[in-house]
Coordinates of N, CA and C in Angstrom, one line a residue:
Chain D
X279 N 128.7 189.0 50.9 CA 127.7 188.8 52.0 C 128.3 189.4 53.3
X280 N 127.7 190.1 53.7 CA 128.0 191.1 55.0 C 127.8 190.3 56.3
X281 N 127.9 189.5 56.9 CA 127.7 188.3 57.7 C 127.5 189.6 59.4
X282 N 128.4 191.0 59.3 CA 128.4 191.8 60.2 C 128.0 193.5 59.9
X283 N 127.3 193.9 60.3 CA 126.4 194.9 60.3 C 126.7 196.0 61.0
X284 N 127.2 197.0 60.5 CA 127.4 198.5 61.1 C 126.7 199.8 60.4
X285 N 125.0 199.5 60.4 CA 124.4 200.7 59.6 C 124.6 201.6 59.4
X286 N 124.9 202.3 61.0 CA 125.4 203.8 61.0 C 126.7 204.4 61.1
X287 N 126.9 204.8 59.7 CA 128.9 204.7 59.6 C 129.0 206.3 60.6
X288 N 128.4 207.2 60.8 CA 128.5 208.3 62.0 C 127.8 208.1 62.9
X289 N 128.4 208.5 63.8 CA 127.2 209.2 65.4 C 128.1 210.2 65.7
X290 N 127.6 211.3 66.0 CA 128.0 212.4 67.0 C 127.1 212.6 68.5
X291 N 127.5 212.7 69.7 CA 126.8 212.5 71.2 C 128.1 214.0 71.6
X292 N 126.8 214.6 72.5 CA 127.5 215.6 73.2 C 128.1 214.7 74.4
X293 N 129.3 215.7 74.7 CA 130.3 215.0 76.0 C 129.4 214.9 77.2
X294 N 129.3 213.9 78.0 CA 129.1 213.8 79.0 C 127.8 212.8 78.6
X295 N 126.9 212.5 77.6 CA 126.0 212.2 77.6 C 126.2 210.6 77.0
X296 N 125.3 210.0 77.0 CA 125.5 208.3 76.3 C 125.7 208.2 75.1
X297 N 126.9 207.7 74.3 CA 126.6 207.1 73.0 C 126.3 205.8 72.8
X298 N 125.7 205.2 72.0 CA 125.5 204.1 71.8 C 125.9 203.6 70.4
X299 N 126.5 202.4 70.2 CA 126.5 201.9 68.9 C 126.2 200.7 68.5
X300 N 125.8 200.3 67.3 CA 124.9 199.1 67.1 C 125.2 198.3 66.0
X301 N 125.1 197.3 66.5 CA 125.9 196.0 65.5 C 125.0 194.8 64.9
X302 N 124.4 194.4 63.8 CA 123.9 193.6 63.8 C 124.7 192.2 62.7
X303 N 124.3 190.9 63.2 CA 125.1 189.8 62.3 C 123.8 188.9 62.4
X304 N 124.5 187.9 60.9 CA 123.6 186.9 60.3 C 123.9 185.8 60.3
X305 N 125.1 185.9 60.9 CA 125.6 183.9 61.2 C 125.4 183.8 62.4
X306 N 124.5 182.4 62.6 CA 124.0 182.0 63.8 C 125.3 181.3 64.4
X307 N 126.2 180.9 63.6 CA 127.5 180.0 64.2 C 128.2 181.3 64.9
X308 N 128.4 182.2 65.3 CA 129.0 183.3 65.5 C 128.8 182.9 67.1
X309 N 129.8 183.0 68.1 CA 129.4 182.6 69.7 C 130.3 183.3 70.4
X310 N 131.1 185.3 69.8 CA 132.0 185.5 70.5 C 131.8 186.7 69.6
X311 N 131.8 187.9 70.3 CA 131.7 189.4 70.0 C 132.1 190.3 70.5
X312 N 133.5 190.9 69.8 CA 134.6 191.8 70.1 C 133.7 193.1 69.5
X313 N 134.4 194.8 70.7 CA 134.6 195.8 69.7 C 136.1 196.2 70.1
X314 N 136.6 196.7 69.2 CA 137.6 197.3 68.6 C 137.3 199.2 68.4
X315 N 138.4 199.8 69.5 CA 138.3 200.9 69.0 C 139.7 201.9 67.7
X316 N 139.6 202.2 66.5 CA 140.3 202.8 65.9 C 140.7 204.3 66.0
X317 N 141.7 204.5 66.1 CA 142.3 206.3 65.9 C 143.0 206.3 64.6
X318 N 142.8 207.4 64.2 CA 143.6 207.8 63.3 C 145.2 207.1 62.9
X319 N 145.9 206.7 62.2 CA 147.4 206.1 61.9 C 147.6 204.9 62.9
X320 N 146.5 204.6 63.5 CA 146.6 203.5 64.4 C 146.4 202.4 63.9
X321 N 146.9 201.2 65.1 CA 145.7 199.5 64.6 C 144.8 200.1 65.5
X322 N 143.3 198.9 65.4 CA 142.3 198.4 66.3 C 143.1 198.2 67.3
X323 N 142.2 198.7 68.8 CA 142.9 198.3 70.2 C 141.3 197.6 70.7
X324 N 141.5 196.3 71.0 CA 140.8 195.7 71.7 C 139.9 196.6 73.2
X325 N 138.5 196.7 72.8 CA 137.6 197.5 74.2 C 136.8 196.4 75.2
X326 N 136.2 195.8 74.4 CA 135.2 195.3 75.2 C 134.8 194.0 74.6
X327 N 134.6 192.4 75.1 CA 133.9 191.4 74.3 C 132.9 191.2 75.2
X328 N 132.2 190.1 74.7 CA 131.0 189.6 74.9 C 130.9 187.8 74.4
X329 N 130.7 186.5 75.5 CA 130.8 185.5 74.7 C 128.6 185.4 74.4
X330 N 128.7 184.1 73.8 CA 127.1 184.2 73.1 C 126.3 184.0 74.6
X331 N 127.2 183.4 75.4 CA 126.3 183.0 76.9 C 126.0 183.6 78.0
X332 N 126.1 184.9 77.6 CA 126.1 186.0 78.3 C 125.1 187.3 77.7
X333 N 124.2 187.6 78.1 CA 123.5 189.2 77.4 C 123.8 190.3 78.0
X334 N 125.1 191.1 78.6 CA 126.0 192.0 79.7 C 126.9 191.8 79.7
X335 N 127.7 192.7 79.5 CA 129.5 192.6 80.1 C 129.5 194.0 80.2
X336 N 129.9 194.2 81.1 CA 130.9 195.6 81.6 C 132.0 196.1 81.9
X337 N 132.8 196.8 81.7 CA 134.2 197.5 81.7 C 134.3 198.9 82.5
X338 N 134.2 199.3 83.2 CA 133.8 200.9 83.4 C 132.8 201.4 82.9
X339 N 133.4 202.2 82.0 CA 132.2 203.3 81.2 C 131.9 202.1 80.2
X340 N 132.4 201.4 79.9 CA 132.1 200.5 78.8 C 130.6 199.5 78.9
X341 N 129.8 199.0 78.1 CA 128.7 197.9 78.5 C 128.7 197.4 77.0
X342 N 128.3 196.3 77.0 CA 127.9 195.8 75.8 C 127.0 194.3 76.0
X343 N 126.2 194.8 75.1 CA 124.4 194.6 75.4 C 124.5 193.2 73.9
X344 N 124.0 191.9 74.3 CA 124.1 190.6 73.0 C 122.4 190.2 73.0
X345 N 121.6 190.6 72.2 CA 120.3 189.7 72.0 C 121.0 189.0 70.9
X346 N 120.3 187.5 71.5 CA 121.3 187.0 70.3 C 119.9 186.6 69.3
X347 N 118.5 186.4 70.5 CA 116.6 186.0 69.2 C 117.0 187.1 68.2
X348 N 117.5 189.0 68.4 CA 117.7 189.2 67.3 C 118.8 189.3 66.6
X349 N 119.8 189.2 66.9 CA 121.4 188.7 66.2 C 122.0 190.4 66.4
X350 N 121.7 190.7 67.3 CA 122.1 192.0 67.7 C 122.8 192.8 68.9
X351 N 123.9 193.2 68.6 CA 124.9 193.7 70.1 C 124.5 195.2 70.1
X352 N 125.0 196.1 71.1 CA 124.9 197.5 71.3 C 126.2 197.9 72.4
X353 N 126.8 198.8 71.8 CA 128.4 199.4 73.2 C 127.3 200.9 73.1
X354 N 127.7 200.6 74.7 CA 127.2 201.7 75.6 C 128.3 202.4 76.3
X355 N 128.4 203.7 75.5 CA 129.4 204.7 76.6 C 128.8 205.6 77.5
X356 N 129.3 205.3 78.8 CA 128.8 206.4 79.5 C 129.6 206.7 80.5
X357 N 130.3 207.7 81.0 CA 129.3 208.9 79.9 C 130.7 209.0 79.0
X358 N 130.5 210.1 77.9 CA 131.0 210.1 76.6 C 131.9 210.9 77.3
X359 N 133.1 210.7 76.4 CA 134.5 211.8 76.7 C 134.9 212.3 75.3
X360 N 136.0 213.3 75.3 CA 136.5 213.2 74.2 C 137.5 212.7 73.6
X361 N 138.0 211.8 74.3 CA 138.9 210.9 73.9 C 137.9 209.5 73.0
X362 N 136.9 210.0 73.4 CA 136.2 208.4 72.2 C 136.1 208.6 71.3
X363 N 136.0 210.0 70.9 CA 136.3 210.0 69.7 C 137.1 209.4 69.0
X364 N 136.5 208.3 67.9 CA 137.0 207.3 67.2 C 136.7 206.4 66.0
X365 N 137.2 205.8 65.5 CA 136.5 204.7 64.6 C 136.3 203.5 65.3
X366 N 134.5 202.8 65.6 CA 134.4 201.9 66.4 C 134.2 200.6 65.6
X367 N 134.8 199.3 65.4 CA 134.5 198.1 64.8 C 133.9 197.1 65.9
X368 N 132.6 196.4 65.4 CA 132.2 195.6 65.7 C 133.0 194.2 65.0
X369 N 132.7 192.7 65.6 CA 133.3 191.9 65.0 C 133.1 191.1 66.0
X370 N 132.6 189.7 64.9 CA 132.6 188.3 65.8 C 133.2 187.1 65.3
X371 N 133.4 185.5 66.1 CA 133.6 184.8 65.7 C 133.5 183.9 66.6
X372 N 133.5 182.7 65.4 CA 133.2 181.2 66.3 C 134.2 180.7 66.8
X373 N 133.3 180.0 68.1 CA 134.7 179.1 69.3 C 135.2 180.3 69.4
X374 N 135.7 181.3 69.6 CA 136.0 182.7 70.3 C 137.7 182.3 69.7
X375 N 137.4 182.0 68.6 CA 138.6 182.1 68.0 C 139.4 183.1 67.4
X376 N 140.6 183.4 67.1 CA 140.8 184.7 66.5 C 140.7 185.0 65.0
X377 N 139.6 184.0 64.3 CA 139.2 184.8 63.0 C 138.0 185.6 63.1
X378 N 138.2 186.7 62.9 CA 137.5 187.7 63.2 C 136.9 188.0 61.7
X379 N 135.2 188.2 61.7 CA 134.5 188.7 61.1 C 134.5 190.1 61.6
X380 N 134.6 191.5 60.7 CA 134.5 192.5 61.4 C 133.2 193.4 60.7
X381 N 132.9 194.4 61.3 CA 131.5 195.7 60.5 C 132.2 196.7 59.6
X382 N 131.7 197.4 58.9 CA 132.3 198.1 58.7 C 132.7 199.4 59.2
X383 N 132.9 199.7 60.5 CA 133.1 200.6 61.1 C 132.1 202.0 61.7
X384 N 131.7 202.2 63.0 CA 131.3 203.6 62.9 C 132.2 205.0 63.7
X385 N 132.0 205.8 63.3 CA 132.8 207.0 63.4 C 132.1 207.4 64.2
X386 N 132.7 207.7 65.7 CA 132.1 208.2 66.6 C 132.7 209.4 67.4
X387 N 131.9 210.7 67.2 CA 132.2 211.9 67.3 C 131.7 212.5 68.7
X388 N 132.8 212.9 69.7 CA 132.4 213.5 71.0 C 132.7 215.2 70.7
X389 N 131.2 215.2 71.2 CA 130.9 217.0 71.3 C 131.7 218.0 72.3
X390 N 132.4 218.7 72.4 CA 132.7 219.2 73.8 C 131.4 220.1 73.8
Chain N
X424 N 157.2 194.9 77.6 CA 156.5 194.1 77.0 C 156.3 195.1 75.3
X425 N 157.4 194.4 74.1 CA 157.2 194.9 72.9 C 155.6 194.5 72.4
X426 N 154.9 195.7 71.5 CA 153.8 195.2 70.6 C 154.3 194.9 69.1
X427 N 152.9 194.8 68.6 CA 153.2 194.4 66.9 C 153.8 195.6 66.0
X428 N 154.6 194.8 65.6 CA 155.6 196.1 64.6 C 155.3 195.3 63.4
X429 N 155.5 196.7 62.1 CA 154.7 196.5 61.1 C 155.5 197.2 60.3
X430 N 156.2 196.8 59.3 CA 157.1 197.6 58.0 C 156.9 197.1 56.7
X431 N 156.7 198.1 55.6 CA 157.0 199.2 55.9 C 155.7 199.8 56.4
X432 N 155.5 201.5 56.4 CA 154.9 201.7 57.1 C 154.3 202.3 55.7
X433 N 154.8 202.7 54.5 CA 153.7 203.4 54.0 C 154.8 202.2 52.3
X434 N 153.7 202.3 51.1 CA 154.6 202.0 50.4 C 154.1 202.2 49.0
X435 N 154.7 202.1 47.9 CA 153.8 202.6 46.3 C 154.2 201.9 45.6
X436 N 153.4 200.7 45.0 CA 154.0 199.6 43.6 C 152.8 200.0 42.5
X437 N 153.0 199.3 41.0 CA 152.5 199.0 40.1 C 152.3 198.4 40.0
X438 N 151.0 198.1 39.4 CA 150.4 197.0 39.0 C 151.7 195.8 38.2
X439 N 150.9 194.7 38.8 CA 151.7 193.7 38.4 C 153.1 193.5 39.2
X440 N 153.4 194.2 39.9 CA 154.5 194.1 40.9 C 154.1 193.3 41.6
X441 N 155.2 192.9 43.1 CA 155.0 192.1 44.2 C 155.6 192.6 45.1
X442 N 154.7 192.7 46.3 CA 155.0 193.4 47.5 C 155.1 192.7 48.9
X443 N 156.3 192.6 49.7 CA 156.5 191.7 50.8 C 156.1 193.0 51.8
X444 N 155.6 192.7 53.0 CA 154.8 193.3 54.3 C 155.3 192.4 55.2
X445 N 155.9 193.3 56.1 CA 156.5 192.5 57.3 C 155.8 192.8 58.9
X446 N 156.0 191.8 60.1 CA 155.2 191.6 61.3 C 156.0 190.9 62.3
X447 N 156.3 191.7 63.0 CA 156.6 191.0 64.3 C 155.7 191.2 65.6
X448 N 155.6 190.0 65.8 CA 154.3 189.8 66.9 C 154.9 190.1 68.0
X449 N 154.1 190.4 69.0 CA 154.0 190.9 70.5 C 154.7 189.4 71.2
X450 N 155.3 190.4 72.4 CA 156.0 188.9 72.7 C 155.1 188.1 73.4
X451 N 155.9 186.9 73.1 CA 154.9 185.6 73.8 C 153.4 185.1 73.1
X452 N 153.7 185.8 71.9 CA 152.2 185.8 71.1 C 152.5 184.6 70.0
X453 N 151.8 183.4 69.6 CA 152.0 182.2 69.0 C 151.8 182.5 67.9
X454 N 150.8 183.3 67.5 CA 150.0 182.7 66.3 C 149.6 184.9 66.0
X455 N 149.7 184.6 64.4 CA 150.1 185.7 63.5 C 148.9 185.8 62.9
X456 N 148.0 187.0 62.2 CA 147.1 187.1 61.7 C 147.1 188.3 60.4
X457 N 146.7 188.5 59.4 CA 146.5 189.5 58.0 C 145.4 190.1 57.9
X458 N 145.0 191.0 58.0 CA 143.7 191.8 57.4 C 144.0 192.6 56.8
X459 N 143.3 192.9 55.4 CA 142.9 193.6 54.5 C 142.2 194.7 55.1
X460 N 142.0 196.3 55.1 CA 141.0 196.9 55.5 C 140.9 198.0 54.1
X461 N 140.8 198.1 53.1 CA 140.5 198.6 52.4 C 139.8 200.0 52.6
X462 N 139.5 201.0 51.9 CA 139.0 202.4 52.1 C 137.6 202.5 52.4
X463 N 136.7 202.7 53.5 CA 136.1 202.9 54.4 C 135.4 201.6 54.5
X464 N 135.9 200.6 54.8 CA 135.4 199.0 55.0 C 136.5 198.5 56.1
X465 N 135.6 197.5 56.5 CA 136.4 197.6 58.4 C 136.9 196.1 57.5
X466 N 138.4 195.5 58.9 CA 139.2 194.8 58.0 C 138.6 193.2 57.7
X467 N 139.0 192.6 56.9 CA 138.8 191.2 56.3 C 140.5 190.7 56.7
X468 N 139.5 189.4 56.8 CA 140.9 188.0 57.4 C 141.3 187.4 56.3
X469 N 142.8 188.1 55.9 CA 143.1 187.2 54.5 C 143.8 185.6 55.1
X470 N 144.4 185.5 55.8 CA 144.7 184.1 56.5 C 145.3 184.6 58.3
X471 N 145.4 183.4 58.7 CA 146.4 182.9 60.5 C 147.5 182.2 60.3
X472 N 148.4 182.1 60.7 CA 149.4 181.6 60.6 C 149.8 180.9 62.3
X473 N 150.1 179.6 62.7 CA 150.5 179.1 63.4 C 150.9 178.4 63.8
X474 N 152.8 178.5 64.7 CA 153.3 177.5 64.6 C 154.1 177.0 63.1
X475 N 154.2 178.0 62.5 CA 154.8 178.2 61.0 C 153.8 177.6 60.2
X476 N 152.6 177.4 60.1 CA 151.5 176.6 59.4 C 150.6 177.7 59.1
X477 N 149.6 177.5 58.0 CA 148.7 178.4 57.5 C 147.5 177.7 58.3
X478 N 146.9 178.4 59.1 CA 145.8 177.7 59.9 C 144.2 178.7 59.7
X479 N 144.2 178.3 58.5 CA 143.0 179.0 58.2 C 143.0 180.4 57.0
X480 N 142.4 180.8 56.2 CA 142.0 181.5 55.1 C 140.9 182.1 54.8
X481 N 140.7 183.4 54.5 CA 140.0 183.8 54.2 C 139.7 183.7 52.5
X482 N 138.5 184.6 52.2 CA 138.0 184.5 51.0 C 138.9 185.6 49.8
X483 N 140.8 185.0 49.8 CA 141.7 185.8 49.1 C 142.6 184.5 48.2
X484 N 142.4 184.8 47.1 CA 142.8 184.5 45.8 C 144.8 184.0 46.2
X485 N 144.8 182.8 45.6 CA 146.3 182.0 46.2 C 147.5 183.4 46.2
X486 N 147.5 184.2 45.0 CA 148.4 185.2 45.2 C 148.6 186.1 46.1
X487 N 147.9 185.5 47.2 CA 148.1 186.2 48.5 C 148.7 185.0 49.5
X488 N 150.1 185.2 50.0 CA 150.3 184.1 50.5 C 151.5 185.1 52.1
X489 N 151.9 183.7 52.6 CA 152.2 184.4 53.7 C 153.7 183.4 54.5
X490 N 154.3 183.5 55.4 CA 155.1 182.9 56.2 C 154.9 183.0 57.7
X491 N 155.3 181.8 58.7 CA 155.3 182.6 59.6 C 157.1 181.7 60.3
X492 N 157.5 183.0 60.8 CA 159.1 182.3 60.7 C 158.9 181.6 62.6
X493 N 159.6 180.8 62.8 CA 160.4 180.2 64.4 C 160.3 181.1 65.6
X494 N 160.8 182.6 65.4 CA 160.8 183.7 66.1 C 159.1 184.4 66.4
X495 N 157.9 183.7 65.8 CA 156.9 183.9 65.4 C 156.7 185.1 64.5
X496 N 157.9 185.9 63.9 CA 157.6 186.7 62.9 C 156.8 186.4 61.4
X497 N 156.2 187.4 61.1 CA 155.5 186.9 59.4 C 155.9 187.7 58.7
X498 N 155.6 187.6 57.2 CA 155.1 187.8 56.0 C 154.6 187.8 55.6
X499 N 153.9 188.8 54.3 CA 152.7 189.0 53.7 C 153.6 189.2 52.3
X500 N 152.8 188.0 51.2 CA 153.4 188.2 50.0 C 152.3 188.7 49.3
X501 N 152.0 189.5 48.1 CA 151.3 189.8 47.1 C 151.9 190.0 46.0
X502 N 151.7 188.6 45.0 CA 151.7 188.7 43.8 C 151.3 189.1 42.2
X503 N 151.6 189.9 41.5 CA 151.0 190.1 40.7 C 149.6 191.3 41.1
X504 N 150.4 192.3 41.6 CA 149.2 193.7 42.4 C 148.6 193.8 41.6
X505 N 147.3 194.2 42.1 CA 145.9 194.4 41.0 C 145.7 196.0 42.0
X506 N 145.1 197.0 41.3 CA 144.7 198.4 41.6 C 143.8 198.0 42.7
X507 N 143.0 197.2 43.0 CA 142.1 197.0 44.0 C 142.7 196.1 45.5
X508 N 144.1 195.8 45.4 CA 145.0 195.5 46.6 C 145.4 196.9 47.0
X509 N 145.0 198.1 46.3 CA 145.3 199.0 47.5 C 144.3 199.2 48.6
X510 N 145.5 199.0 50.0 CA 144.5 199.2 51.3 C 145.4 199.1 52.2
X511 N 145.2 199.1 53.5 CA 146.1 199.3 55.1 C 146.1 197.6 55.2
X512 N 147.3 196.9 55.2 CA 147.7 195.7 55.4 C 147.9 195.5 57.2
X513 N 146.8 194.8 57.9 CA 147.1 195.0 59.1 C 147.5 193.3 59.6
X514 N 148.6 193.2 60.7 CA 149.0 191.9 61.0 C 148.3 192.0 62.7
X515 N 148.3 191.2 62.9 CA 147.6 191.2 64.6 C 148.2 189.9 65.3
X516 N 148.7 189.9 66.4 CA 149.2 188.9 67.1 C 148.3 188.1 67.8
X517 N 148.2 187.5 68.4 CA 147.5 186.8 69.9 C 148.1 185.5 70.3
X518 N 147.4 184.9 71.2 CA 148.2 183.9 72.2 C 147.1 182.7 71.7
X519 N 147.0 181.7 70.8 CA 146.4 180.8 70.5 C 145.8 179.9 72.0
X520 N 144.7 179.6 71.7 CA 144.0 178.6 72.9 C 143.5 179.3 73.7
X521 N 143.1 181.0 74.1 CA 143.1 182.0 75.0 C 141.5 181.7 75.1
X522 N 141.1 181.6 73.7 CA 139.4 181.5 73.5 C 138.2 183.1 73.6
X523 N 139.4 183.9 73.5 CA 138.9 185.5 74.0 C 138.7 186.1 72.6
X524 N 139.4 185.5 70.9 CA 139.6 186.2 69.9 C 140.3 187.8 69.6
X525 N 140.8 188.2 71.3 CA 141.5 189.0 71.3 C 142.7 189.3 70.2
X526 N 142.8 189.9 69.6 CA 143.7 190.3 68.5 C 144.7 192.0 68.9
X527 N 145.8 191.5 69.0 CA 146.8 193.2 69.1 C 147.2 193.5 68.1
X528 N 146.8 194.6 67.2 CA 147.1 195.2 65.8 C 148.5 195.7 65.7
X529 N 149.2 195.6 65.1 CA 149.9 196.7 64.4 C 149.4 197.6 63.8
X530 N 150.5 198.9 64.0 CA 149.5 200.3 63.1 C 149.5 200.4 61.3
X531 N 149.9 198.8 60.8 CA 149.0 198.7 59.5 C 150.7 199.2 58.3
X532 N 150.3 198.8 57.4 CA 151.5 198.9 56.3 C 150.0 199.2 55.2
X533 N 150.6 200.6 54.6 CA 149.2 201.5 53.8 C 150.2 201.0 52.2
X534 N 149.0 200.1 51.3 CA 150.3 199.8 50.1 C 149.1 200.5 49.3
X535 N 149.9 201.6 48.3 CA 149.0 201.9 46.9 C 149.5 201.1 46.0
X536 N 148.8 200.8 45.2 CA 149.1 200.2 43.5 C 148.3 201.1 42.5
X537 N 149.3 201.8 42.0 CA 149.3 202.7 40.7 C 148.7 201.8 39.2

């Protein structure tokens, strides 16, 4: 049971322009939503959260968007570089604890 | 300020072997974490460790067991390898009670089982 949702395992976005990526989850107990960005031979490095009492957070270029009526987050890059290029993980959990439910990853490809 | 170190870094057993995975956490970081990330599947929580106690489990079969030592370093034991424990063994630090779920990775111990 997939409790976290990462449909689209690619996106490619030309440089300079928005990418967006999208997360959807099925447990309503969920009240804390990390992304995690992956590189190659690396760990996950912590990008951006979001708690459930909040629909906005922002970081710089970073945003991350929580409807929770549909159990759904979205990371907003803007604008895109080529350093984002990366593997992006969504992941939540309850009490904002650190057991992490995570997606299964999308591969995010910046155009020069 | 050291981060999470992770040994070894790459490794190759047979089935039915047993394979120790080592973690040392970020300093000042309490409490120790395991994920499984298997080949193109983002990672699973095989247990937490804190305060040398197993503080929670994921959905992984007893032969996966763990330590966490005084120094807050850990352990990852796997008993009795099965072909489908191959995957990137990742340990992740954090500071218990922070309420952020923040996690700092190590760059992962990759175990095949032949």
């Amino acid at each position: 049971d997939q409790q976290v949702k990462q449909n689209s395992p690619s996106l490619s976005v030309q440089e300079g322009r928005i990418s967006i990526l999208n997360c959807d989850y099925t447990n309503s107990m969920f009240d804390y939503f990390l992304w995690y960005k992956k590189y190659p031979a690396e760990g996950p490095t912590f990008l951006i959260s979001i708690s459930s009492i909040k629909d906005k957070n922002e970081d710089g270029r970073f945003t991350v968007f929580l409807n929770k009526s549909a159990k759904h987050l979205s990371l907003h890059i803007v604008p895109s570089q080529p350093g984002d290029s990366a593997v992006y993980f969504c992941a939540a959990s309850r009490f904002g604890n650190e057991k992490l439910t995570f997606g299964t990853g999308t591969r995010l490809t910046i155009i020069p | 300020e050291t981060g999470v170190t992770q040994s070894p870094t790459h490794l190759i057993k047979t089935r039915g072997q047993q394979v120790t995975l080592r973690c040392s956490s970020q300093s000042g970081h309490n409490t120790v974490s395991w994920y499984q990330q298997a080949l193109g599947q983002g990672p699973q929580f095989i247990f937490q460790y804190y305060r040398e106690e197993e503080n929670g489990r994921g959905n992984f079969p007893p032969r996966f067991s763990g330590l966490q030592f005084p120094n807050y370093s850990s352990e990852l034991n796997v008993n009795a390898l099965e072909l489908d424990d191959s995957a990137l063994y990742l340990c992740a630090s954090s500071l218990s009670g922070r309420g952020t779920g923040e996690l700092f990775f190590g760059e992962g111990s990759r175990l095949t089982v032949l």
